[in-house]
Amino acid sequence: MIISMRPHATREEIEHVCERIREFGYKVHSIEGEERVVIGVVGVGDVTACLESLEATPGVERAMRISAPYKFVSREFKRERSIIKVNGIEIGGQEFVVMAGPCSVESEKQIMETAEGVAEAGARALRGGAFKPRTSPYDFQGLELEGLKLLRKAREATGLAIVTEIMSDRDVDLVAEYADCMQVGARNMQNFALLKSLGGCGRPVLLKRGMSSTIKELLMSAEYIVAHGNPHVILCERGIRTFETATRNTCDIAAIPVLDELTHLPVVLDPSHATGKRSLVPAVSRAGVAIGADGLILEVHPCPEKAVSDGAQSLTLAGFRQMMRDLQPYIRLWTESRLSRATRAVALPESPVAV
Ligand code: PEP
Ligand code: MN
């Protein structure tokens, strides 16, 4: 159940509602939204009686039963699509947002050259890992704090927002100091301690789908972050493992419209990890635009053959510029359809969701 309080509900009203919920034998999860307080209710009990009673309680705007196992992130809970702001850039809104950069931050020269190149070509955010989750413990693990400082320098030089990976709950405060958006990688999608601590990190989170995770599991992980207090979550499809070996992962392109049906959160596509192959990135990016993703996050390196990680799937700067040019007609169509969808959405009746 979800209880949405009126915008100016008082502390006393909120506390009274929480008390009533507990009296019915349920547990309370409270979220302070920007405009209103939303209370998540979990547990077993007499749902109908509880809903009826709460709807009549002062300060309550709406009490809803959510049938999906993920509550706050479901479309049932919120019908309008969420727009997540990353340093002023709106993801999930009227702009198709491209985030680009190297797999790993390697040196000042590498990150500055990449940042300037991708900004010039139209990227809005710079990606780059300072903490790297590597399959082998002998591989490059990232520059850590030094890498974060280099990302900050690149932001100062270009104005690009910074998206960088967080691997451990121990590093949340440190990474949040430097990042505009905290990336949770595929390998950590079910690191529940990390997800819980991101609930209080004060930054938007880009949550990548685990390589062996279902869409439902991805949404349950997003639910962890939101239920722990942070509603600013962007989902990312980055390919999943299948029997197919021609590509590094299998790009589950249908996940994008599936997610659009199930959740109000924005979804971006990572064509680099989805394919593992530079030559395939432009075509899969086009597919992402055409199918209605909210943006792309992809790997670009000034000299991919020298990259310490993921060189084979990284575009060169020239390749990225070309791809951005080639994407323009698709992005124009994307923008038109976004605008018409926004107009249509206004015309729809209020909340068709069953209470
Ligand atoms: C990355 O973005 O460099 C990365 C490690 O991606 P993923 O977690 O999707 O494998
Ligand atoms: Mn990578």
CSV table of C-alpha atoms and ligand atoms in Angstrom, one decimal:
chain,number,residue,atom,x,y,z
A,1,MET,CA,0.0,0.0,0.0
A,2,ILE,CA,1.0,3.6,-0.6
A,3,ILE,CA,-0.4,6.5,1.3
A,4,SER,CA,0.0,9.8,-0.4
A,5,MET,CA,-0.4,12.8,2.0
A,6,ARG,CA,-1.8,16.1,0.9
A,7,PRO,CA,0.9,18.7,-0.1
A,8,HIS,CA,0.7,20.6,3.2
A,9,ALA,CA,-0.1,17.8,5.6
A,10,THR,CA,1.1,18.6,9.1
A,11,ARG,CA,3.7,16.6,11.1
A,12,GLU,CA,0.9,15.6,13.5
A,13,GLU,CA,-1.3,14.4,10.6
A,14,ILE,CA,1.6,12.3,9.2
A,15,GLU,CA,2.4,10.8,12.6
A,16,HIS,CA,-1.3,10.0,13.2
A,17,VAL,CA,-1.5,8.2,9.8
A,18,CYS,CA,1.7,6.2,10.7
A,19,GLU,CA,0.1,5.3,14.0
A,20,ARG,CA,-3.1,4.0,12.3
A,21,ILE,CA,-1.0,1.9,9.9
A,22,ARG,CA,0.8,0.3,12.8
A,23,GLU,CA,-2.5,-0.3,14.6
A,24,PHE,CA,-3.5,-2.4,11.5
A,25,GLY,CA,-0.3,-4.5,12.0
A,26,TYR,CA,1.6,-3.0,9.1
A,27,LYS,CA,5.1,-1.4,9.0
A,28,VAL,CA,5.7,2.1,7.9
A,29,HIS,CA,8.3,3.4,5.3
A,30,SER,CA,8.2,7.1,5.1
A,31,ILE,CA,9.5,9.1,2.1
A,32,GLU,CA,9.8,12.8,2.2
A,33,GLY,CA,9.0,13.9,-1.3
A,34,GLU,CA,9.7,17.4,-2.6
A,35,GLU,CA,6.1,18.5,-2.4
A,36,ARG,CA,4.4,15.9,-0.3
A,37,VAL,CA,5.1,13.0,2.0
A,38,VAL,CA,4.4,9.6,0.6
A,39,ILE,CA,4.2,6.7,3.1
A,40,GLY,CA,5.0,3.2,2.0
A,41,VAL,CA,3.2,0.4,3.9
A,42,VAL,CA,4.5,-3.1,4.1
A,43,GLY,CA,3.4,-6.2,5.9
A,44,VAL,CA,0.4,-8.6,6.1
A,45,GLY,CA,-3.1,-7.6,7.3
A,46,ASP,CA,-6.6,-6.5,6.3
A,47,VAL,CA,-5.8,-4.3,3.3
A,48,THR,CA,-9.3,-3.2,2.5
A,49,ALA,CA,-10.1,-2.2,6.0
A,50,CYS,CA,-6.8,-0.4,6.3
A,51,LEU,CA,-7.3,1.5,3.0
A,52,GLU,CA,-10.8,2.5,3.9
A,53,SER,CA,-9.8,3.8,7.3
A,54,LEU,CA,-6.8,5.7,5.9
A,55,GLU,CA,-8.7,7.4,3.1
A,56,ALA,CA,-10.9,8.9,5.8
A,57,THR,CA,-8.0,10.1,7.9
A,58,PRO,CA,-7.1,13.8,7.9
A,59,GLY,CA,-4.2,14.8,5.7
A,60,VAL,CA,-4.5,11.8,3.4
A,61,GLU,CA,-4.9,12.5,-0.3
A,62,ARG,CA,-4.9,9.0,-1.7
A,63,ALA,CA,-4.4,5.5,-0.3
A,64,MET,CA,-3.6,2.8,-2.9
A,65,ARG,CA,-3.0,-0.9,-3.1
A,66,ILE,CA,-0.1,-1.6,-5.5
A,67,SER,CA,-0.2,-5.1,-7.0
A,68,ALA,CA,3.4,-5.1,-8.4
A,69,PRO,CA,6.1,-6.3,-5.9
A,70,TYR,CA,7.9,-3.1,-6.6
A,71,LYS,CA,5.8,-0.3,-5.3
A,72,PHE,CA,7.3,3.2,-5.5
A,73,VAL,CA,8.8,2.7,-8.9
A,74,SER,CA,5.7,1.1,-10.5
A,75,ARG,CA,3.5,2.8,-13.0
A,76,GLU,CA,0.6,2.0,-10.8
A,77,PHE,CA,2.1,4.3,-8.1
A,78,LYS,CA,2.9,7.1,-10.5
A,79,ARG,CA,1.3,7.4,-13.9
A,80,GLU,CA,3.4,10.3,-15.2
A,81,ARG,CA,6.9,9.6,-16.3
A,82,SER,CA,9.6,10.9,-13.9
A,83,ILE,CA,12.1,13.4,-15.0
A,84,ILE,CA,15.4,12.9,-13.2
A,85,LYS,CA,17.7,15.9,-13.1
A,86,VAL,CA,21.4,15.4,-13.3
A,87,ASN,CA,23.2,18.7,-12.7
A,88,GLY,CA,20.3,20.5,-14.5
A,89,ILE,CA,20.0,18.1,-17.4
A,90,GLU,CA,16.6,16.5,-17.5
A,91,ILE,CA,16.6,12.7,-18.2
A,92,GLY,CA,13.2,11.4,-19.1
A,93,GLY,CA,12.0,14.7,-20.4
A,94,GLN,CA,12.0,16.4,-23.8
A,95,GLU,CA,15.7,16.0,-24.6
A,96,PHE,CA,17.4,12.8,-25.7
A,97,VAL,CA,20.5,12.8,-23.5
A,98,VAL,CA,23.8,11.3,-24.5
A,99,MET,CA,26.4,10.5,-21.8
A,100,ALA,CA,29.8,9.5,-23.1
A,101,GLY,CA,33.4,8.9,-22.0
A,102,PRO,CA,36.0,6.2,-21.4
A,103,CYS,CA,35.4,3.0,-19.5
A,104,SER,CA,38.1,4.0,-17.0
A,105,VAL,CA,39.6,7.3,-16.1
A,106,GLU,CA,43.3,6.7,-16.9
A,107,SER,CA,45.1,10.1,-16.9
A,108,GLU,CA,44.5,13.8,-17.0
A,109,LYS,CA,45.4,14.0,-20.7
A,110,GLN,CA,43.0,11.1,-21.6
A,111,ILE,CA,40.0,12.4,-19.6
A,112,MET,CA,40.4,16.0,-20.7
A,113,GLU,CA,40.8,15.1,-24.3
A,114,THR,CA,37.7,12.9,-24.2
A,115,ALA,CA,35.6,15.4,-22.2
A,116,GLU,CA,36.3,18.2,-24.7
A,117,GLY,CA,35.7,15.9,-27.7
A,118,VAL,CA,32.4,14.5,-26.5
A,119,ALA,CA,31.1,17.8,-25.3
A,120,GLU,CA,31.9,19.4,-28.7
A,121,ALA,CA,30.0,16.5,-30.4
A,122,GLY,CA,26.9,17.0,-28.3
A,123,ALA,CA,27.2,14.8,-25.2
A,124,ARG,CA,25.7,16.3,-22.0
A,125,ALA,CA,27.5,14.2,-19.5
A,126,LEU,CA,30.9,12.6,-19.1
A,127,ARG,CA,31.1,9.0,-17.9
A,128,GLY,CA,34.2,7.4,-16.6
A,129,GLY,CA,35.1,4.9,-13.9
A,130,ALA,CA,37.4,5.8,-11.0
A,131,PHE,CA,36.4,2.6,-9.1
A,132,LYS,CA,36.4,-0.3,-11.6
A,133,PRO,CA,34.7,-3.7,-11.0
A,134,ARG,CA,37.1,-6.0,-12.9
A,135,THR,CA,36.6,-9.7,-13.4
A,136,SER,CA,40.3,-10.3,-12.6
A,137,PRO,CA,41.9,-9.0,-9.5
A,138,TYR,CA,45.1,-8.4,-11.5
A,139,ASP,CA,43.5,-6.0,-13.9
A,140,PHE,CA,43.5,-2.2,-13.5
A,141,GLN,CA,41.2,-1.4,-10.6
A,142,GLY,CA,40.8,2.3,-11.2
A,143,LEU,CA,42.5,5.5,-10.1
A,144,GLU,CA,40.0,5.9,-7.2
A,145,LEU,CA,40.3,9.4,-5.5
A,146,GLU,CA,42.8,10.6,-8.2
A,147,GLY,CA,40.3,9.6,-10.9
A,148,LEU,CA,37.5,11.4,-9.1
A,149,LYS,CA,39.6,14.6,-9.0
A,150,LEU,CA,40.3,14.3,-12.7
A,151,LEU,CA,36.6,14.0,-13.4
A,152,ARG,CA,36.0,17.2,-11.4
A,153,LYS,CA,38.6,18.9,-13.4
A,154,ALA,CA,37.0,17.8,-16.6
A,155,ARG,CA,33.6,19.1,-15.4
A,156,GLU,CA,35.2,22.4,-14.6
A,157,ALA,CA,36.7,22.6,-18.1
A,158,THR,CA,33.6,21.5,-20.1
A,159,GLY,CA,30.5,21.9,-17.9
A,160,LEU,CA,29.6,18.3,-18.5
A,161,ALA,CA,27.8,16.5,-15.7
A,162,ILE,CA,29.8,13.6,-14.2
A,163,VAL,CA,28.5,10.0,-14.1
A,164,THR,CA,30.8,7.6,-12.3
A,165,GLU,CA,30.6,4.2,-10.7
A,166,ILE,CA,30.2,3.5,-7.0
A,167,MET,CA,31.1,0.0,-5.9
A,168,SER,CA,30.9,-0.1,-2.2
A,169,ASP,CA,28.7,1.4,0.5
A,170,ARG,CA,31.9,2.6,2.2
A,171,ASP,CA,32.7,5.0,-0.6
A,172,VAL,CA,29.3,6.6,-1.0
A,173,ASP,CA,30.1,9.9,0.6
A,174,LEU,CA,33.4,10.2,-1.2
A,175,VAL,CA,32.0,9.5,-4.6
A,176,ALA,CA,28.9,11.7,-4.0
A,177,GLU,CA,31.3,14.6,-3.4
A,178,TYR,CA,32.6,14.4,-6.9
A,179,ALA,CA,29.8,12.8,-8.9
A,180,ASP,CA,26.6,14.4,-10.3
A,181,CYS,CA,25.2,10.9,-10.8
A,182,MET,CA,26.2,7.7,-9.1
A,183,GLN,CA,26.4,4.7,-11.4
A,184,VAL,CA,25.7,1.3,-10.0
A,185,GLY,CA,27.2,-1.3,-12.3
A,186,ALA,CA,25.7,-4.5,-13.5
A,187,ARG,CA,27.8,-6.5,-11.0
A,188,ASN,CA,26.5,-4.5,-8.1
A,189,MET,CA,22.8,-4.3,-9.1
A,190,GLN,CA,22.0,-6.6,-6.2
A,191,ASN,CA,24.5,-5.2,-3.7
A,192,PHE,CA,21.7,-4.4,-1.3
A,193,ALA,CA,23.9,-2.7,1.3
A,194,LEU,CA,25.1,-0.4,-1.5
A,195,LEU,CA,21.5,0.2,-2.8
A,196,LYS,CA,20.3,1.0,0.7
A,197,SER,CA,23.1,3.5,1.4
A,198,LEU,CA,22.4,5.2,-2.0
A,199,GLY,CA,19.0,6.0,-0.6
A,200,GLY,CA,20.6,8.8,1.4
A,201,CYS,CA,23.4,9.9,-0.9
A,202,GLY,CA,21.7,13.0,-2.2
A,203,ARG,CA,22.6,12.3,-5.8
A,204,PRO,CA,20.7,10.7,-8.7
A,205,VAL,CA,21.6,7.1,-9.3
A,206,LEU,CA,22.0,5.4,-12.7
A,207,LEU,CA,21.2,1.7,-12.0
A,208,LYS,CA,22.5,-0.7,-14.6
A,209,ARG,CA,20.7,-4.0,-15.2
A,210,GLY,CA,22.7,-7.0,-13.9
A,211,MET,CA,24.0,-9.3,-16.6
A,212,SER,CA,21.8,-12.2,-15.4
A,213,SER,CA,19.0,-10.2,-14.0
A,214,THR,CA,15.4,-10.1,-15.0
A,215,ILE,CA,13.5,-6.8,-15.6
A,216,LYS,CA,11.6,-7.5,-12.4
A,217,GLU,CA,14.8,-7.9,-10.4
A,218,LEU,CA,16.1,-4.6,-11.9
A,219,LEU,CA,12.9,-2.9,-10.7
A,220,MET,CA,13.2,-4.5,-7.3
A,221,SER,CA,16.7,-3.1,-7.0
A,222,ALA,CA,15.5,0.4,-8.0
A,223,GLU,CA,12.8,0.0,-5.3
A,224,TYR,CA,15.5,-0.5,-2.7
A,225,ILE,CA,17.0,2.9,-3.5
A,226,VAL,CA,13.6,4.7,-3.6
A,227,ALA,CA,12.3,2.9,-0.5
A,228,HIS,CA,15.4,4.1,1.3
A,229,GLY,CA,14.7,7.7,0.5
A,230,ASN,CA,16.1,8.5,-3.0
A,231,PRO,CA,13.5,8.7,-5.8
A,232,HIS,CA,16.0,10.0,-8.3
A,233,VAL,CA,16.8,6.7,-10.2
A,234,ILE,CA,17.6,6.2,-13.9
A,235,LEU,CA,17.5,2.7,-15.2
A,236,CYS,CA,20.0,1.3,-17.8
A,237,GLU,CA,19.7,-1.6,-20.1
A,238,ARG,CA,23.3,-2.8,-20.9
A,239,GLY,CA,22.7,-6.3,-22.3
A,240,ILE,CA,22.3,-9.6,-20.6
A,241,ARG,CA,24.0,-13.0,-20.9
A,242,THR,CA,22.5,-15.5,-23.2
A,243,PHE,CA,23.8,-18.5,-25.2
A,244,GLU,CA,24.8,-16.0,-28.0
A,245,THR,CA,28.5,-15.4,-28.3
A,246,ALA,CA,28.7,-13.1,-31.3
A,247,THR,CA,28.2,-10.1,-29.0
A,248,ARG,CA,29.6,-9.6,-25.5
A,249,ASN,CA,26.1,-9.5,-24.2
A,250,THR,CA,22.7,-9.7,-25.8
A,251,CYS,CA,21.0,-6.3,-26.1
A,252,ASP,CA,17.5,-6.8,-24.7
A,253,ILE,CA,16.1,-3.9,-26.7
A,254,ALA,CA,12.6,-4.8,-25.8
A,255,ALA,CA,13.4,-4.1,-22.2
A,256,ILE,CA,13.0,-0.5,-23.0
A,257,PRO,CA,9.3,-0.5,-23.9
A,258,VAL,CA,8.7,-3.2,-21.3
A,259,LEU,CA,10.1,-0.9,-18.7
A,260,ASP,CA,8.1,2.0,-20.1
A,261,GLU,CA,4.9,0.0,-19.3
A,262,LEU,CA,6.0,-1.1,-15.8
A,263,THR,CA,7.7,2.0,-14.4
A,264,HIS,CA,7.7,5.8,-14.5
A,265,LEU,CA,11.5,5.9,-14.2
A,266,PRO,CA,13.6,6.9,-17.2
A,267,VAL,CA,15.6,4.3,-19.1
A,268,VAL,CA,18.8,4.7,-21.0
A,269,LEU,CA,20.6,2.3,-23.2
A,270,ASP,CA,24.3,1.3,-23.0
A,271,PRO,CA,25.1,0.1,-26.5
A,272,SER,CA,28.8,-0.4,-25.7
A,273,HIS,CA,28.5,-3.1,-23.0
A,274,ALA,CA,25.5,-4.5,-24.8
A,275,THR,CA,27.5,-5.3,-27.9
A,276,GLY,CA,31.2,-5.3,-26.8
A,277,LYS,CA,32.1,-4.2,-30.4
A,278,ARG,CA,32.8,-0.7,-31.6
A,279,SER,CA,31.4,-1.4,-35.1
A,280,LEU,CA,27.9,-2.3,-33.7
A,281,VAL,CA,27.5,0.7,-31.4
A,282,PRO,CA,26.0,3.1,-33.9
A,283,ALA,CA,23.3,0.7,-35.2
A,284,VAL,CA,22.3,-0.3,-31.7
A,285,SER,CA,22.3,3.4,-30.6
A,286,ARG,CA,19.9,4.1,-33.5
A,287,ALA,CA,17.7,1.3,-32.3
A,288,GLY,CA,17.7,2.8,-28.8
A,289,VAL,CA,16.6,6.2,-30.1
A,290,ALA,CA,13.9,4.6,-32.3
A,291,ILE,CA,12.5,2.4,-29.5
A,292,GLY,CA,12.1,5.3,-27.1
A,293,ALA,CA,15.0,5.2,-24.7
A,294,ASP,CA,15.5,8.4,-22.8
A,295,GLY,CA,19.2,8.5,-23.7
A,296,LEU,CA,22.4,6.7,-24.2
A,297,ILE,CA,25.5,6.0,-22.1
A,298,LEU,CA,28.4,4.9,-24.1
A,299,GLU,CA,32.2,4.5,-24.2
A,300,VAL,CA,34.5,6.7,-26.1
A,301,HIS,CA,38.3,6.8,-25.9
A,302,PRO,CA,40.9,9.0,-27.7
A,303,CYS,CA,42.9,5.9,-28.5
A,304,PRO,CA,40.9,2.8,-27.9
A,305,GLU,CA,43.8,0.4,-28.7
A,306,LYS,CA,45.6,1.8,-25.7
A,307,ALA,CA,42.6,1.8,-23.3
A,308,VAL,CA,43.2,-0.1,-20.0
A,309,SER,CA,39.6,-1.5,-20.2
A,310,ASP,CA,36.9,-2.0,-22.8
A,311,GLY,CA,38.9,-0.7,-25.8
A,312,ALA,CA,37.2,-3.0,-28.2
A,313,GLN,CA,33.8,-1.4,-27.6
A,314,SER,CA,35.0,2.2,-27.3
A,315,LEU,CA,34.3,4.6,-30.1
A,316,THR,CA,37.1,6.9,-31.2
A,317,LEU,CA,36.4,10.6,-30.9
A,318,ALA,CA,36.0,10.8,-34.6
A,319,GLY,CA,33.7,7.8,-34.6
A,320,PHE,CA,31.6,9.4,-31.8
A,321,ARG,CA,31.3,12.7,-33.8
A,322,GLN,CA,30.2,10.8,-36.8
A,323,MET,CA,27.6,8.7,-34.9
A,324,MET,CA,26.2,11.9,-33.3
A,325,ARG,CA,25.8,13.4,-36.7
A,326,ASP,CA,24.1,10.3,-38.1
A,327,LEU,CA,21.8,10.1,-35.1
A,328,GLN,CA,20.3,13.6,-35.6
A,329,PRO,CA,17.4,12.6,-37.9
A,330,TYR,CA,16.4,9.9,-35.5
A,331,ILE,CA,16.7,12.2,-32.5
A,332,ARG,CA,14.5,14.8,-34.4
A,333,LEU,CA,11.8,12.1,-34.8
A,334,TRP,CA,12.3,11.1,-31.1
A,335,THR,CA,11.7,14.7,-30.0
A,336,GLU,CA,8.5,15.0,-32.1
A,337,SER,CA,7.1,11.9,-30.7
A,338,ARG,CA,8.0,13.0,-27.1
A,339,LEU,CA,6.2,16.2,-27.6
A,340,SER,CA,3.1,14.6,-29.0
A,341,ARG,CA,3.2,12.0,-26.2
A,342,ALA,CA,3.4,14.8,-23.6
A,343,THR,CA,0.3,16.5,-25.2
A,344,ARG,CA,-1.6,13.2,-25.2
A,345,ALA,CA,-0.7,12.4,-21.6
A,346,VAL,CA,-2.4,15.7,-20.5
A,347,ALA,CA,-5.6,14.6,-22.1
A,348,LEU,CA,-5.7,11.2,-20.3
A,349,PRO,CA,-8.1,10.8,-17.3
A,350,GLU,CA,-6.6,11.1,-13.9
A,351,SER,CA,-5.2,7.9,-12.3
A,352,PRO,CA,-6.9,4.9,-13.8
A,353,VAL,CA,-5.2,2.7,-11.2
A,354,ALA,CA,-7.4,0.6,-8.9
A,355,VAL,CA,-7.3,1.6,-5.3
B,1,PEP,C1,31.0,0.3,-17.2
B,1,PEP,O1,30.1,1.1,-17.3
B,1,PEP,O2,32.2,0.5,-17.5
B,1,PEP,C2,30.7,-1.0,-16.6
B,1,PEP,C3,31.6,-1.7,-15.9
B,1,PEP,O3,29.5,-1.4,-17.0
B,1,PEP,P1,28.6,-2.7,-16.6
B,1,PEP,O4,28.4,-2.5,-15.1
B,1,PEP,O5,27.3,-2.5,-17.3
B,1,PEP,O6,29.4,-3.9,-16.9
B,2,MN,MN,33.3,-0.5,-19.5
